[in-house]
PDB file of C-alpha atoms in Angstrom:
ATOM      1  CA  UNK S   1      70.491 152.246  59.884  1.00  0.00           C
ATOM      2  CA  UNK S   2      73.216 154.554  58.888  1.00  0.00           C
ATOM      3  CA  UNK S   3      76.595 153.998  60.577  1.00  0.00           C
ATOM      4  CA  UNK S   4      79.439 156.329  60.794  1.00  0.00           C
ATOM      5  CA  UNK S   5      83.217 155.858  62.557  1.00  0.00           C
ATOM      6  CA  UNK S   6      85.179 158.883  63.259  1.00  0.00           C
ATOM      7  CA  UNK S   7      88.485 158.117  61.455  1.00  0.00           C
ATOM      8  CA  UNK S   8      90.861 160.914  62.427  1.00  0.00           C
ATOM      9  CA  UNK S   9      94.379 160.968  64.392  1.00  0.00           C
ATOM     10  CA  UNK S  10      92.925 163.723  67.045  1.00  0.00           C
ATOM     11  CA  UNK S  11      89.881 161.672  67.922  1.00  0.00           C
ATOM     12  CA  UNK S  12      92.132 158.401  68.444  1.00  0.00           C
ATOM     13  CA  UNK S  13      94.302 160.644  70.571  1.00  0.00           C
ATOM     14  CA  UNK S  14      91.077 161.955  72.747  1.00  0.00           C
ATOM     15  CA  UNK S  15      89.763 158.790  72.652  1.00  0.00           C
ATOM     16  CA  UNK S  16      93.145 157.164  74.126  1.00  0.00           C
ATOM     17  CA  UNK S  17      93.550 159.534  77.074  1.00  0.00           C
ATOM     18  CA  UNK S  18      89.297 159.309  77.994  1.00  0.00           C
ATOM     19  CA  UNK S  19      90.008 155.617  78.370  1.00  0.00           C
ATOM     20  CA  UNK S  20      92.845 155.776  80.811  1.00  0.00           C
ATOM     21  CA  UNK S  21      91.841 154.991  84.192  1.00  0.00           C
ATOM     22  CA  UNK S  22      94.458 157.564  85.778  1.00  0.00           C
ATOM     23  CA  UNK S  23      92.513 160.437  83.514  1.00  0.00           C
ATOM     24  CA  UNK S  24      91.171 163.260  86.149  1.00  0.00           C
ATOM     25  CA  UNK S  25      87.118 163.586  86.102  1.00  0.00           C
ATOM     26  CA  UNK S  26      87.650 167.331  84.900  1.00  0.00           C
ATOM     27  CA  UNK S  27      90.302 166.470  82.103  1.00  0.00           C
ATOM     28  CA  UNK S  28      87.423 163.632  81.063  1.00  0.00           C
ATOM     29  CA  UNK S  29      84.404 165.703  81.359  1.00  0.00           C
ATOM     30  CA  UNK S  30      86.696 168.228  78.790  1.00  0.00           C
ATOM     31  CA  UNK S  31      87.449 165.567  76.464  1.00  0.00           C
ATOM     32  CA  UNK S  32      83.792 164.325  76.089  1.00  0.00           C
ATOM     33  CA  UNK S  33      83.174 167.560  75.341  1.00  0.00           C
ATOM     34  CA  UNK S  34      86.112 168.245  72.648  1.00  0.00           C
ATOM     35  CA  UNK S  35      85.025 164.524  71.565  1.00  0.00           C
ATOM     36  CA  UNK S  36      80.912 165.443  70.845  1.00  0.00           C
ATOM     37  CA  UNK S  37      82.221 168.314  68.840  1.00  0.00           C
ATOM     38  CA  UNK S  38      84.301 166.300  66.355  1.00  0.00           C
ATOM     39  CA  UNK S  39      81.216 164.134  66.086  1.00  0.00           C
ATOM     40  CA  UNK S  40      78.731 166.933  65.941  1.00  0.00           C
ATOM     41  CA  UNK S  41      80.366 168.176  63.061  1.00  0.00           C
ATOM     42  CA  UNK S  42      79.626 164.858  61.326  1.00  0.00           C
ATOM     43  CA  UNK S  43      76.621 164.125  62.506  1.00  0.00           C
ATOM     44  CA  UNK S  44      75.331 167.568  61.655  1.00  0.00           C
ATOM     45  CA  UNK S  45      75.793 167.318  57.750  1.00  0.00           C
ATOM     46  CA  UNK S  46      72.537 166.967  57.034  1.00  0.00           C
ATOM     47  CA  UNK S  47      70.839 169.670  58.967  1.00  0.00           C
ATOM     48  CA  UNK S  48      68.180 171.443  57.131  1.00  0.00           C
ATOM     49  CA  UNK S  49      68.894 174.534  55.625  1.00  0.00           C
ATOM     50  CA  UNK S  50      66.921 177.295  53.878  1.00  0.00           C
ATOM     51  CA  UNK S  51      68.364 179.759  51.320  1.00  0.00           C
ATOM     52  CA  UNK S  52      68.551 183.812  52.877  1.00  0.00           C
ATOM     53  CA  UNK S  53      69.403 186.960  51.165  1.00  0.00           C
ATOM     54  CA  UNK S  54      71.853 189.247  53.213  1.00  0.00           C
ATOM     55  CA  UNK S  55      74.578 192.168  52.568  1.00  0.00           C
ATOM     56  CA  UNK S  56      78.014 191.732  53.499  1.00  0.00           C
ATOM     57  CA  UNK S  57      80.148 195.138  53.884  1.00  0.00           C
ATOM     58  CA  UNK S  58      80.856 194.242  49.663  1.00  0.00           C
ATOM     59  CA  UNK S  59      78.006 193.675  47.787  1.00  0.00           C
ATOM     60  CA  UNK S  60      73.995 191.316  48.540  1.00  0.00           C
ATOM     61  CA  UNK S  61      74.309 187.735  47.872  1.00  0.00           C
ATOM     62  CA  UNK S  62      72.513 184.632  49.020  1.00  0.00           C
ATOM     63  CA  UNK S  63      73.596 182.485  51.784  1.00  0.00           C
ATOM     64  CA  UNK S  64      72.296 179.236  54.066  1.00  0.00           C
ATOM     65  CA  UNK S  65      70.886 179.142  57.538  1.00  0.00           C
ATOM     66  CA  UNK S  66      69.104 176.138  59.544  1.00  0.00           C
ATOM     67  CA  UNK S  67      65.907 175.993  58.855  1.00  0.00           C
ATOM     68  CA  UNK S  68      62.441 175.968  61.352  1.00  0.00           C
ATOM     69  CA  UNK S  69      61.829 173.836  63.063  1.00  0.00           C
ATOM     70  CA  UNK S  70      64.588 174.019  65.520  1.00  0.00           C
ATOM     71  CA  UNK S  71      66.684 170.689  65.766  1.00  0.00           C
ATOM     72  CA  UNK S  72      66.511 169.551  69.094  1.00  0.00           C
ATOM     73  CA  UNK S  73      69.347 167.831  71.277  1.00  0.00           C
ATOM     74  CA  UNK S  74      67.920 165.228  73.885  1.00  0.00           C
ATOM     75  CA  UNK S  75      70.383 163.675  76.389  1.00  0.00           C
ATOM     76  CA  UNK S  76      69.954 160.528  78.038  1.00  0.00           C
ATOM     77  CA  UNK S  77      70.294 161.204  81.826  1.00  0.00           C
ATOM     78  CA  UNK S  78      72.647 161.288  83.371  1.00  0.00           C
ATOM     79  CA  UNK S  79      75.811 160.832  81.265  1.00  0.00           C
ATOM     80  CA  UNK S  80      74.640 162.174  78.191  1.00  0.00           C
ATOM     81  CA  UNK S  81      74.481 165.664  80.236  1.00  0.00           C
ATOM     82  CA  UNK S  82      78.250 165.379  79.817  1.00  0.00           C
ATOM     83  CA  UNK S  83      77.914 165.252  76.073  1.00  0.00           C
ATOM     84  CA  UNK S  84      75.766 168.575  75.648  1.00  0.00           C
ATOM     85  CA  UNK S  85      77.541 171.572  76.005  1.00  0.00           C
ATOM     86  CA  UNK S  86      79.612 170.516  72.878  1.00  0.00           C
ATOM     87  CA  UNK S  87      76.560 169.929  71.305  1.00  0.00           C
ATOM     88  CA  UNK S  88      75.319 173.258  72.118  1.00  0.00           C
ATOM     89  CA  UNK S  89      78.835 174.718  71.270  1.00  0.00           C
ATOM     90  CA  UNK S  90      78.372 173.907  67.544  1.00  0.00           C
ATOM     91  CA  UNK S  91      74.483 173.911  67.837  1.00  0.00           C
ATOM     92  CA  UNK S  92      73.578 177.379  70.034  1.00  0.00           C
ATOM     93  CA  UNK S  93      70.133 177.652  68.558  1.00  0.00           C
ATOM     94  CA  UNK S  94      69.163 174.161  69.141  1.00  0.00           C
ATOM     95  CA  UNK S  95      66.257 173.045  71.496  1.00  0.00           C
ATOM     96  CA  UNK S  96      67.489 170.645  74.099  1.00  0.00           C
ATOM     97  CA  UNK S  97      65.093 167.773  75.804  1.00  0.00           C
ATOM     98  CA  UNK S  98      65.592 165.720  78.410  1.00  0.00           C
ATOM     99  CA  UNK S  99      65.096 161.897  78.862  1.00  0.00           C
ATOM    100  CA  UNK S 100      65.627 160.000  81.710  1.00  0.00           C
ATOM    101  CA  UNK S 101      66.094 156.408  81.197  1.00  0.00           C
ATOM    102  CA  UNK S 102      68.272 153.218  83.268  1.00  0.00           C
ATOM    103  CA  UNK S 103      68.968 149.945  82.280  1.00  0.00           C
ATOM    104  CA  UNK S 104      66.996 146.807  83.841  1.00  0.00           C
ATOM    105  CA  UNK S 105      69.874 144.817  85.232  1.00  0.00           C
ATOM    106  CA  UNK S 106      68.072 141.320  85.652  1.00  0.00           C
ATOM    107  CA  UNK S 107      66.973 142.155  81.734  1.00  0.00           C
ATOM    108  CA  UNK S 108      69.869 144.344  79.961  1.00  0.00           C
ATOM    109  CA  UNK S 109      68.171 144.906  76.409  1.00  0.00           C
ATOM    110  CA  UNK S 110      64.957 146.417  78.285  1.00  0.00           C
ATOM    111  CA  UNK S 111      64.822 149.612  80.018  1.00  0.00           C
ATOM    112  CA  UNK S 112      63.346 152.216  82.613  1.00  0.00           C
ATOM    113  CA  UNK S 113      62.295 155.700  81.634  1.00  0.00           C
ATOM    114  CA  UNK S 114      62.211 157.456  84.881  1.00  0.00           C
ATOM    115  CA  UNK S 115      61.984 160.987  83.309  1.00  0.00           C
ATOM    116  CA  UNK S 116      60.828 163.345  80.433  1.00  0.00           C
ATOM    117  CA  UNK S 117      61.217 166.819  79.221  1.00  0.00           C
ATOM    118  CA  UNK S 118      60.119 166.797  75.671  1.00  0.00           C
ATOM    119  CA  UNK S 119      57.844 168.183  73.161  1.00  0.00           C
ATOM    120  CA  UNK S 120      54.739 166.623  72.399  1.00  0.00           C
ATOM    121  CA  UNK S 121      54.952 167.152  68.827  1.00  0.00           C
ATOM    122  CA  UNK S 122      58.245 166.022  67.563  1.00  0.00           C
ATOM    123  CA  UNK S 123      56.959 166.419  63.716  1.00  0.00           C
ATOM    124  CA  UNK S 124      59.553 167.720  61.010  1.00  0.00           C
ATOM    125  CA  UNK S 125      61.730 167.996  63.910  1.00  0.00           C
ATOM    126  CA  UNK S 126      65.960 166.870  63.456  1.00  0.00           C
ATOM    127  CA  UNK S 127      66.855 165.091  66.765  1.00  0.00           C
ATOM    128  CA  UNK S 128      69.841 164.399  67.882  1.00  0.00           C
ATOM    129  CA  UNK S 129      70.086 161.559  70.995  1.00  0.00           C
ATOM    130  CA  UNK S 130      72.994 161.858  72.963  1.00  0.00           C
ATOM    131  CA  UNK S 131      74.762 159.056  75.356  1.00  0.00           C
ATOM    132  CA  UNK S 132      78.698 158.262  75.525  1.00  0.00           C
ATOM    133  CA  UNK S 133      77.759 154.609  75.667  1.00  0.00           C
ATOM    134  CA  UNK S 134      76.253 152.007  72.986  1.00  0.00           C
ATOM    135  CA  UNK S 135      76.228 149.143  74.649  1.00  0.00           C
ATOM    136  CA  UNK S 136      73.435 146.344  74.690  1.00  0.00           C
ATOM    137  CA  UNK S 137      71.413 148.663  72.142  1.00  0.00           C
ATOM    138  CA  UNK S 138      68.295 148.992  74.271  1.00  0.00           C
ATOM    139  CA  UNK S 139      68.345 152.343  75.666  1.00  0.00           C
ATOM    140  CA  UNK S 140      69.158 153.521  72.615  1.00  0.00           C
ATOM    141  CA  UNK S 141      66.062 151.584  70.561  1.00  0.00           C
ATOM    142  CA  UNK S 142      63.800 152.632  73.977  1.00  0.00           C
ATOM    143  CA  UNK S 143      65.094 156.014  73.189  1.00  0.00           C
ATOM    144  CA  UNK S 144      64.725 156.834  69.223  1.00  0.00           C
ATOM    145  CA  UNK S 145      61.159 154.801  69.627  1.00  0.00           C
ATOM    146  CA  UNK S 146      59.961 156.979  72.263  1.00  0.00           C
ATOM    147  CA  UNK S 147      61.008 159.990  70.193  1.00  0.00           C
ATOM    148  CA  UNK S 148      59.108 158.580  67.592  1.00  0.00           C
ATOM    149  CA  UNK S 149      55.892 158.401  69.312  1.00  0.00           C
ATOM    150  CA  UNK S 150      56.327 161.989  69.291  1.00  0.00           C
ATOM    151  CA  UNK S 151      56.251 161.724  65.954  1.00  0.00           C
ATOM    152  CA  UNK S 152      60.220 162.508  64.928  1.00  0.00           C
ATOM    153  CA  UNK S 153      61.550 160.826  61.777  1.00  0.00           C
ATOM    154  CA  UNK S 154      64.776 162.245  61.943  1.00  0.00           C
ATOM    155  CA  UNK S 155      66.915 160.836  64.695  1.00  0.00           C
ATOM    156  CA  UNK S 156      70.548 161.278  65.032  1.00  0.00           C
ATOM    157  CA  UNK S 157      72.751 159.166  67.879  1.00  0.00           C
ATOM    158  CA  UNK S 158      75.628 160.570  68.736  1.00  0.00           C
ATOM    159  CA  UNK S 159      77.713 158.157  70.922  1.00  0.00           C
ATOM    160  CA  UNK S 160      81.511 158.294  72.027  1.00  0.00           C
ATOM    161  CA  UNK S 161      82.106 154.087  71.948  1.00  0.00           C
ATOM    162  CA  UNK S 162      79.966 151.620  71.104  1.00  0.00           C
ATOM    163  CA  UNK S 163      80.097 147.864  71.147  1.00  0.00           C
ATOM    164  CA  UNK S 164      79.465 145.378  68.150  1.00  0.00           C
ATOM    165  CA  UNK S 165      76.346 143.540  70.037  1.00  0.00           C
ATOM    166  CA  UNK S 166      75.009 146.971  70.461  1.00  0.00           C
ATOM    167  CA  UNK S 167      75.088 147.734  66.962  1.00  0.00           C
ATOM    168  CA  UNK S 168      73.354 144.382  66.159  1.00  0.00           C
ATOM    169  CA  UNK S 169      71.105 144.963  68.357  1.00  0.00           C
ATOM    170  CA  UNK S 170      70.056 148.536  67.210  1.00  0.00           C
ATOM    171  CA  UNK S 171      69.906 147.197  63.357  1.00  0.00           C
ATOM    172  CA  UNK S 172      67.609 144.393  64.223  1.00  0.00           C
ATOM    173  CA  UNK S 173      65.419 146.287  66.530  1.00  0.00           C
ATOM    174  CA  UNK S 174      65.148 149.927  65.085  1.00  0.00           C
ATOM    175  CA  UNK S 175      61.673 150.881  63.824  1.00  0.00           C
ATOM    176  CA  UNK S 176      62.694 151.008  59.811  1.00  0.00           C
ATOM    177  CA  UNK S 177      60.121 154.026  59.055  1.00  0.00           C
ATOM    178  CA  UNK S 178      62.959 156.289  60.823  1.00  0.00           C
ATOM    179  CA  UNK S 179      65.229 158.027  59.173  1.00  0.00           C
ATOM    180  CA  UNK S 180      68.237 156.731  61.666  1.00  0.00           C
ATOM    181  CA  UNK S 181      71.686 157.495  62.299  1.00  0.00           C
ATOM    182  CA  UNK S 182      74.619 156.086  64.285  1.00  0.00           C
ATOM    183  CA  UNK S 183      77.912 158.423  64.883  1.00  0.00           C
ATOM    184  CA  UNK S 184      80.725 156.788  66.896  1.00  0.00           C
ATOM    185  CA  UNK S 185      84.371 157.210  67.795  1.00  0.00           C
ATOM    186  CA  UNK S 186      85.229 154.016  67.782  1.00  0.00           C
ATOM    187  CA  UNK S 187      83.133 150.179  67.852  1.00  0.00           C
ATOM    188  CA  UNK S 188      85.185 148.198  70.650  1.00  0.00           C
ATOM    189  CA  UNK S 189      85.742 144.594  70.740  1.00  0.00           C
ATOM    190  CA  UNK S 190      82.521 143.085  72.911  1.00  0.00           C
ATOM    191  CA  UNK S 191      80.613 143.048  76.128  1.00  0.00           C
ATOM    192  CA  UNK S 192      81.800 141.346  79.164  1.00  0.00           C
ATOM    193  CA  UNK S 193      79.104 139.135  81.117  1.00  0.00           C
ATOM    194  CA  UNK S 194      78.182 142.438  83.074  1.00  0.00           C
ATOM    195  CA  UNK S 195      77.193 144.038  79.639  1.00  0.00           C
ATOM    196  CA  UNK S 196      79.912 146.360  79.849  1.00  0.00           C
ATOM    197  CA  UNK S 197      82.086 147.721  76.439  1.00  0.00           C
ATOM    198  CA  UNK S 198      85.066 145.773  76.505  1.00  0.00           C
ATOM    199  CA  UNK S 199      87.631 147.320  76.777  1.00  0.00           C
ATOM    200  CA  UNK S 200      85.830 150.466  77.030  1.00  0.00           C
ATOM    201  CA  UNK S 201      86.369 153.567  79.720  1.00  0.00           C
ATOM    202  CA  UNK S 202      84.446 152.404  82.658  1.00  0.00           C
ATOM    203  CA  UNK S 203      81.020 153.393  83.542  1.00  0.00           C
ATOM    204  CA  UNK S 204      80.871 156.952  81.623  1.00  0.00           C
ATOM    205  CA  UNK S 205      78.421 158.567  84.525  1.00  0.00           C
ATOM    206  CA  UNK S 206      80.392 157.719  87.390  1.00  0.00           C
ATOM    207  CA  UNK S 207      83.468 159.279  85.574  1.00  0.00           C
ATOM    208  CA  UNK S 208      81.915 162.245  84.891  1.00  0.00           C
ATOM    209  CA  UNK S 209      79.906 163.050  87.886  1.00  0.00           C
ATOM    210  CA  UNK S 210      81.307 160.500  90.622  1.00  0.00           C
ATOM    211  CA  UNK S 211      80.022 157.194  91.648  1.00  0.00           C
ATOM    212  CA  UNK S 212      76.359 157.369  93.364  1.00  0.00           C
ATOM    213  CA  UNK S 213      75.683 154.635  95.840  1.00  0.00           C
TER     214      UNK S 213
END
């Protein structure tokens, strides 16, 4: 498992202002977005590219575009929603999927999948998982495994915080055969008892969308 933390003075200053309490749900829904973009950029280095001949107004030369297939940008419902139209932004021609999973509260690693819109053939396919949160690790293991039943290879987690028992988690736990990738703004200090990033920015969903009894 690869690992990379944003290190740059806007991100901390996104990042800051998300985690404030008093932050508006539209200012924070903005800020996810702005935030996914910085990390998209990253997380995107390796995209697949194939060489193409073209004119400009001077003279022909040779240039790069993303190759076929399609990557494909799968949100985990229903805060990762918040995380895709920067995705998209910086990604227009990307497929997008949909997975619907929840955490089992009496067992926090394991989880529910409640919902699926994805290709059956994930082959030779560059997937990017999106969720603000890395917490226990086990949505996002449940996640890149279930992609790779589909048979991706290629998976890419973009996440805005993550904590350090998630991370162990994922390392321990991720199915080695995948080319993985972790992309963070910042690793906080722990979980509390309630399996909640410590100190975090609250439960991501609820501040994007509202709390739902």
């Amino acid at each position: 498992m690869e690992l990379h933390v944003l290190n740059h003075p806007l991100v901390e200053h996104k990042l800051t202002v998300l985690r404030d309490k008093n932050t508006p749900s539209s200012t924070f829904r903005e800020l996810v977005s702005e935030l996914v973009m910085l990390e998209a950029y990253e997380a995107t280095r390796d995209l697949s590219v194939v060489s193409t001949p073209i004119e400009t107004p001077v003279a022909p030369m040779t240039g790069k575009k993303l190759a076929s297939p399609r990557p494909i940008i799968v949100p985990v419902l229903r805060a990762g929603l918040g995380m895709l139209d920067g995705m998209t932004r910086l990604i227009p021609t990307a497929e997008v999927g949909f997975l619907g999973m929840k955490r089992d509260e009496e067992h926090p690693t394991q989880q529910i999948t409640y919902a699926n819109r994805l290709p059956e053939d994930l082959s030779g396919r560059q997937c990017f998982l999106i969720d603000p949160m890395l917490a226990t690790g086990g949505t996002l293991v449940a996640a890149t495994h279930y992609l790779a039943e589909r048979g991706a290879k290629d998976v890419t987690a973009i996440n805005i915080i993550a904590a350090p028992e998630g991370i162990k988690y994922v390392e321990e736990h991720i199915d080695p055969s995948i080319d993985f990738k972790v992309v963070v703004c910042a690793v906080d200090e722990k979980l509390n008892d309630k399996c909640y990033i410590v100190p975090g920015l609250g439960d991501a969903g609820d501040r994007l969308y509202g709390v739902i009894d």
